[in-house]
Amino acid sequence: MQLRLPSSISEAQRCLAEGAVPVGGATLVWAGWQRDGFPEQAVSLRNVPEAGTVGPHGLGGAVLLHRVDATVPEALHRAASGVGTGAVRRAATVGGNIVGSTLRCLLPAALVLDARATVLEPDSVYETDLGELLAKRHVLLSLRWRTPLVSGYRKLEGEAGGPPPLVVAVAVHADGDGPGELRVAVRDGYEVFSESTPYDSDPEQVLHALAGTDVSALPATAREAVHAQITDVLARAAEG
């Protein structure tokens, strides 16, 4: 397998046009390649500047998870730091986790940040929502988001050999002269969903507003975790 390392968007597009397979997510798909055969060409975006950014307003798709630091919102930082082991975080990328993985640990955080994806196609670069990114399995060049007032992320302990542990992400956003917005996203098993409601400083009122959504249909233990995370984020929003 030839690994190609373009240093610009145009070079990366040429690689894709010539059939190179993106290696984002290789920490998980490697076993499949060993079983089914390796592609003739693979391409990594790690040398493309736009794919390597880390900052308060955006994150590149080729960024290794161990490089996702506290300059990004807390929910995203905690999500990245909680993936696997240190060895995994030094090999796995943002794009690989969100698009190439079935676990998608970073996805709940990206959803509560109302993130948008810039995707790379052989003949174009454009911005789209996370739904299209996942449905069409685009190559993720970068993410950008609405900067929240406060955000949080929690991953519960999982059982060895069991389903993926529950993940809860919450963020509060300002909304001009309005009350603002609270967004919550949950990974339950392999499914991820998100909801939003107008901001209210009372966690009970927020949960009442989420009645009838997928949040209220969660098992009791999961609902308790959502309640705890909402309570924590609202308390910090009130302090701030």
GROMACS .gro file of N, CA, C and O in nm, residues 158-229:
model
  288
  158GLY      N    1  -1.804   0.179   3.125
  158GLY     CA    2  -1.863   0.070   3.049
  158GLY      C    3  -1.820  -0.065   3.102
  158GLY      O    4  -1.723  -0.076   3.179
  159GLU      N    5  -1.892  -0.168   3.061
  159GLU     CA    6  -1.858  -0.304   3.101
  159GLU      C    7  -1.768  -0.366   2.995
  159GLU      O    8  -1.790  -0.349   2.876
  160ALA      N    9  -1.666  -0.437   3.038
  160ALA     CA   10  -1.575  -0.504   2.945
  160ALA      C   11  -1.654  -0.600   2.856
  160ALA      O   12  -1.728  -0.685   2.906
  161GLY      N   13  -1.639  -0.584   2.726
  161GLY     CA   14  -1.710  -0.670   2.632
  161GLY      C   15  -1.854  -0.631   2.609
  161GLY      O   16  -1.923  -0.694   2.529
  162GLY      N   17  -1.900  -0.527   2.679
  162GLY     CA   18  -2.039  -0.484   2.664
  162GLY      C   19  -2.054  -0.376   2.560
  162GLY      O   20  -1.960  -0.344   2.486
  163PRO      N   21  -2.172  -0.317   2.552
  163PRO     CA   22  -2.195  -0.209   2.455
  163PRO      C   23  -2.115  -0.085   2.492
  163PRO      O   24  -2.066  -0.073   2.605
  164PRO      N   25  -2.100   0.008   2.399
  164PRO     CA   26  -2.028   0.132   2.430
  164PRO      C   27  -2.092   0.203   2.548
  164PRO      O   28  -2.215   0.203   2.563
  165PRO      N   29  -2.012   0.263   2.636
  165PRO     CA   30  -2.069   0.333   2.751
  165PRO      C   31  -2.149   0.455   2.709
  165PRO      O   32  -2.122   0.516   2.605
  166LEU      N   33  -2.245   0.491   2.790
  166LEU     CA   34  -2.328   0.608   2.763
  166LEU      C   35  -2.242   0.734   2.764
  166LEU      O   36  -2.154   0.750   2.847
  167VAL      N   37  -2.270   0.823   2.670
  167VAL     CA   38  -2.203   0.952   2.661
  167VAL      C   39  -2.310   1.061   2.663
  167VAL      O   40  -2.411   1.049   2.594
  168VAL      N   41  -2.285   1.165   2.740
  168VAL     CA   42  -2.376   1.280   2.746
  168VAL      C   43  -2.294   1.407   2.726
  168VAL      O   44  -2.192   1.428   2.794
  169ALA      N   45  -2.336   1.491   2.634
  169ALA     CA   46  -2.274   1.623   2.613
  169ALA      C   47  -2.383   1.728   2.623
  169ALA      O   48  -2.497   1.707   2.579
  170VAL      N   49  -2.349   1.842   2.683
  170VAL     CA   50  -2.444   1.952   2.702
  170VAL      C   51  -2.371   2.083   2.675
  170VAL      O   52  -2.254   2.098   2.710
  171ALA      N   53  -2.440   2.178   2.613
  171ALA     CA   54  -2.382   2.311   2.593
  171ALA      C   55  -2.492   2.415   2.602
  171ALA      O   56  -2.607   2.390   2.563
  172VAL      N   57  -2.456   2.532   2.654
  172VAL     CA   58  -2.546   2.647   2.659
  172VAL      C   59  -2.492   2.753   2.563
  172VAL      O   60  -2.373   2.787   2.568
  173HIS      N   61  -2.581   2.805   2.477
  173HIS     CA   62  -2.543   2.906   2.380
  173HIS      C   63  -2.622   3.034   2.403
  173HIS      O   64  -2.741   3.029   2.437
  174ALA      N   65  -2.557   3.147   2.383
  174ALA     CA   66  -2.627   3.275   2.385
  174ALA      C   67  -2.709   3.288   2.258
  174ALA      O   68  -2.678   3.227   2.156
  175ASP      N   69  -2.814   3.369   2.263
  175ASP     CA   70  -2.902   3.385   2.148
  175ASP      C   71  -2.945   3.530   2.136
  175ASP      O   72  -3.065   3.562   2.147
  176GLY      N   73  -2.850   3.619   2.116
  176GLY     CA   74  -2.882   3.761   2.103
  176GLY      C   75  -2.953   3.813   2.226
  176GLY      O   76  -2.905   3.799   2.338
  177ASP      N   77  -3.070   3.871   2.204
  177ASP     CA   78  -3.148   3.924   2.316
  177ASP      C   79  -3.244   3.821   2.373
  177ASP      O   80  -3.318   3.850   2.468
  178GLY      N   81  -3.245   3.699   2.317
  178GLY     CA   82  -3.336   3.596   2.364
  178GLY      C   83  -3.282   3.523   2.485
  178GLY      O   84  -3.176   3.558   2.540
  179PRO      N   85  -3.352   3.419   2.529
  179PRO     CA   86  -3.311   3.346   2.650
  179PRO      C   87  -3.191   3.256   2.630
  179PRO      O   88  -3.136   3.203   2.726
  180GLY      N   89  -3.150   3.234   2.507
  180GLY     CA   90  -3.042   3.141   2.480
  180GLY      C   91  -3.095   3.002   2.455
  180GLY      O   92  -3.216   2.977   2.454
  181GLU      N   93  -3.003   2.909   2.436
  181GLU     CA   94  -3.041   2.773   2.398
  181GLU      C   95  -2.954   2.673   2.473
  181GLU      O   96  -2.835   2.695   2.493
  182LEU      N   97  -3.016   2.564   2.516
  182LEU     CA   98  -2.943   2.452   2.573
  182LEU      C   99  -2.955   2.336   2.476
  182LEU      O  100  -3.063   2.300   2.431
  183ARG      N  101  -2.839   2.277   2.443
  183ARG     CA  102  -2.835   2.162   2.354
  183ARG      C  103  -2.778   2.043   2.430
  183ARG      O  104  -2.684   2.056   2.507
  184VAL      N  105  -2.839   1.927   2.409
  184VAL     CA  106  -2.793   1.804   2.473
  184VAL      C  107  -2.784   1.695   2.367
  184VAL      O  108  -2.867   1.688   2.276
  185ALA      N  109  -2.679   1.615   2.374
  185ALA     CA  110  -2.661   1.503   2.282
  185ALA      C  111  -2.620   1.380   2.363
  185ALA      O  112  -2.546   1.391   2.462
  186VAL      N  113  -2.669   1.265   2.319
  186VAL     CA  114  -2.646   1.141   2.393
  186VAL      C  115  -2.603   1.032   2.295
  186VAL      O  116  -2.660   1.020   2.187
  187ARG      N  117  -2.502   0.957   2.334
  187ARG     CA  118  -2.472   0.831   2.265
  187ARG      C  119  -2.520   0.718   2.354
  187ARG      O  120  -2.470   0.699   2.464
  188ASP      N  121  -2.620   0.647   2.306
  188ASP     CA  122  -2.679   0.535   2.378
  188ASP      C  123  -2.654   0.410   2.293
  188ASP      O  124  -2.717   0.393   2.190
  189GLY      N  125  -2.564   0.325   2.337
  189GLY     CA  126  -2.520   0.216   2.250
  189GLY      C  127  -2.441   0.275   2.134
  189GLY      O  128  -2.349   0.352   2.152
  190TYR      N  129  -2.482   0.240   2.012
  190TYR     CA  130  -2.417   0.295   1.894
  190TYR      C  131  -2.498   0.409   1.832
  190TYR      O  132  -2.458   0.465   1.730
  191GLU      N  133  -2.610   0.441   1.893
  191GLU     CA  134  -2.695   0.547   1.840
  191GLU      C  135  -2.664   0.680   1.908
  191GLU      O  136  -2.642   0.686   2.029
  192VAL      N  137  -2.664   0.786   1.829
  192VAL     CA  138  -2.641   0.920   1.880
  192VAL      C  139  -2.758   1.009   1.839
  192VAL      O  140  -2.800   1.007   1.724
  193PHE      N  141  -2.811   1.084   1.934
  193PHE     CA  142  -2.918   1.177   1.903
  193PHE      C  143  -2.896   1.306   1.979
  193PHE      O  144  -2.821   1.310   2.078
  194SER      N  145  -2.959   1.412   1.933
  194SER     CA  146  -2.944   1.542   2.000
  194SER      C  147  -3.079   1.612   2.006
  194SER      O  148  -3.167   1.589   1.922
  195GLU      N  149  -3.094   1.697   2.106
  195GLU     CA  150  -3.214   1.777   2.125
  195GLU      C  151  -3.172   1.917   2.170
  195GLU      O  152  -3.061   1.937   2.218
  196SER      N  153  -3.263   2.012   2.155
  196SER     CA  154  -3.236   2.147   2.203
  196SER      C  155  -3.363   2.206   2.263
  196SER      O  156  -3.475   2.164   2.229
  197THR      N  157  -3.345   2.303   2.353
  197THR     CA  158  -3.457   2.368   2.418
  197THR      C  159  -3.413   2.508   2.460
  197THR      O  160  -3.293   2.531   2.481
  198PRO      N  161  -3.505   2.603   2.471
  198PRO     CA  162  -3.467   2.735   2.521
  198PRO      C  163  -3.401   2.724   2.658
  198PRO      O  164  -3.438   2.640   2.740
  199TYR      N  165  -3.305   2.810   2.682
  199TYR     CA  166  -3.231   2.807   2.808
  199TYR      C  167  -3.322   2.838   2.925
  199TYR      O  168  -3.406   2.928   2.920
  200ASP      N  169  -3.304   2.765   3.034
  200ASP     CA  170  -3.369   2.791   3.161
  200ASP      C  171  -3.270   2.754   3.269
  200ASP      O  172  -3.204   2.650   3.260
  201SER      N  173  -3.257   2.834   3.371
  201SER     CA  174  -3.159   2.808   3.476
  201SER      C  175  -3.199   2.693   3.569
  201SER      O  176  -3.116   2.645   3.646
  202ASP      N  177  -3.323   2.649   3.560
  202ASP     CA  178  -3.374   2.541   3.645
  202ASP      C  179  -3.363   2.408   3.570
  202ASP      O  180  -3.432   2.388   3.470
  203PRO      N  181  -3.280   2.315   3.616
  203PRO     CA  182  -3.267   2.186   3.547
  203PRO      C  183  -3.399   2.112   3.532
  203PRO      O  184  -3.422   2.045   3.431
  204GLU      N  185  -3.487   2.123   3.632
  204GLU     CA  186  -3.615   2.054   3.624
  204GLU      C  187  -3.700   2.109   3.510
  204GLU      O  188  -3.771   2.034   3.442
  205GLN      N  189  -3.694   2.239   3.489
  205GLN     CA  190  -3.769   2.299   3.379
  205GLN      C  191  -3.712   2.256   3.244
  205GLN      O  192  -3.786   2.234   3.147
  206VAL      N  193  -3.580   2.243   3.238
  206VAL     CA  194  -3.517   2.196   3.114
  206VAL      C  195  -3.561   2.054   3.083
  206VAL      O  196  -3.599   2.020   2.970
  207LEU      N  197  -3.557   1.967   3.184
  207LEU     CA  198  -3.599   1.828   3.164
  207LEU      C  199  -3.747   1.821   3.127
  207LEU      O  200  -3.787   1.737   3.045
  208HIS      N  201  -3.827   1.908   3.187
  208HIS     CA  202  -3.969   1.912   3.151
  208HIS      C  203  -3.985   1.949   3.004
  208HIS      O  204  -4.069   1.893   2.932
  209ALA      N  205  -3.904   2.045   2.958
  209ALA     CA  206  -3.911   2.086   2.818
  209ALA      C  207  -3.867   1.975   2.724
  209ALA      O  208  -3.909   1.971   2.608
  210LEU      N  209  -3.783   1.884   2.775
  210LEU     CA  210  -3.735   1.773   2.691
  210LEU      C  211  -3.826   1.651   2.699
  210LEU      O  212  -3.799   1.550   2.635
  211ALA      N  213  -3.934   1.659   2.777
  211ALA     CA  214  -4.029   1.549   2.786
  211ALA      C  215  -4.088   1.522   2.648
  211ALA      O  216  -4.119   1.613   2.572
  212GLY      N  217  -4.100   1.396   2.616
  212GLY     CA  218  -4.152   1.358   2.485
  212GLY      C  219  -4.046   1.344   2.378
  212GLY      O  220  -4.075   1.301   2.266
  213THR      N  221  -3.923   1.381   2.410
  213THR     CA  222  -3.812   1.363   2.316
  213THR      C  223  -3.743   1.230   2.343
  213THR      O  224  -3.779   1.157   2.436
  214ASP      N  225  -3.639   1.202   2.266
  214ASP     CA  226  -3.562   1.079   2.288
  214ASP      C  227  -3.497   1.076   2.425
  214ASP      O  228  -3.467   0.969   2.478
  215VAL      N  229  -3.472   1.194   2.483
  215VAL     CA  230  -3.411   1.199   2.617
  215VAL      C  231  -3.502   1.132   2.719
  215VAL      O  232  -3.456   1.053   2.802
  216SER      N  233  -3.630   1.161   2.713
  216SER     CA  234  -3.722   1.104   2.811
  216SER      C  235  -3.744   0.955   2.792
  216SER      O  236  -3.794   0.887   2.882
  217ALA      N  237  -3.707   0.902   2.675
  217ALA     CA  238  -3.724   0.759   2.649
  217ALA      C  239  -3.604   0.676   2.693
  217ALA      O  240  -3.605   0.554   2.681
  218LEU      N  241  -3.500   0.741   2.744
  218LEU     CA  242  -3.381   0.669   2.788
  218LEU      C  243  -3.410   0.589   2.914
  218LEU      O  244  -3.501   0.622   2.991
  219PRO      N  245  -3.333   0.483   2.940
  219PRO     CA  246  -3.346   0.410   3.067
  219PRO      C  247  -3.316   0.502   3.185
  219PRO      O  248  -3.252   0.607   3.170
  220ALA      N  249  -3.361   0.463   3.302
  220ALA     CA  250  -3.351   0.548   3.421
  220ALA      C  251  -3.207   0.591   3.450
  220ALA      O  252  -3.181   0.708   3.480
  221THR      N  253  -3.112   0.498   3.442
  221THR     CA  254  -2.973   0.532   3.471
  221THR      C  255  -2.921   0.638   3.374
  221THR      O  256  -2.850   0.731   3.413
  222ALA      N  257  -2.958   0.624   3.247
  222ALA     CA  258  -2.915   0.722   3.147
  222ALA      C  259  -2.980   0.857   3.171
  222ALA      O  260  -2.915   0.962   3.158
  223ARG      N  261  -3.109   0.857   3.207
  223ARG     CA  262  -3.177   0.984   3.235
  223ARG      C  263  -3.111   1.055   3.354
  223ARG      O  264  -3.098   1.178   3.355
  224GLU      N  265  -3.069   0.977   3.453
  224GLU     CA  266  -3.002   1.037   3.569
  224GLU      C  267  -2.870   1.101   3.527
  224GLU      O  268  -2.834   1.209   3.576
  225ALA      N  269  -2.799   1.037   3.435
  225ALA     CA  270  -2.672   1.094   3.387
  225ALA      C  271  -2.696   1.223   3.310
  225ALA      O  272  -2.621   1.320   3.323
  226VAL      N  273  -2.802   1.226   3.229
  226VAL     CA  274  -2.837   1.347   3.156
  226VAL      C  275  -2.873   1.458   3.253
  226VAL      O  276  -2.829   1.573   3.240
  227HIS      N  277  -2.954   1.425   3.354
  227HIS     CA  278  -2.994   1.523   3.456
  227HIS      C  279  -2.872   1.581   3.526
  227HIS      O  280  -2.861   1.703   3.544
  228ALA      N  281  -2.778   1.494   3.563
  228ALA     CA  282  -2.658   1.539   3.634
  228ALA      C  283  -2.574   1.631   3.547
  228ALA      O  284  -2.522   1.733   3.595
  229GLN      N  285  -2.561   1.598   3.419
  229GLN     CA  286  -2.478   1.680   3.332
  229GLN      C  287  -2.545   1.815   3.303
  229GLN      O  288  -2.478   1.919   3.299
   0.00000   0.00000   0.00000
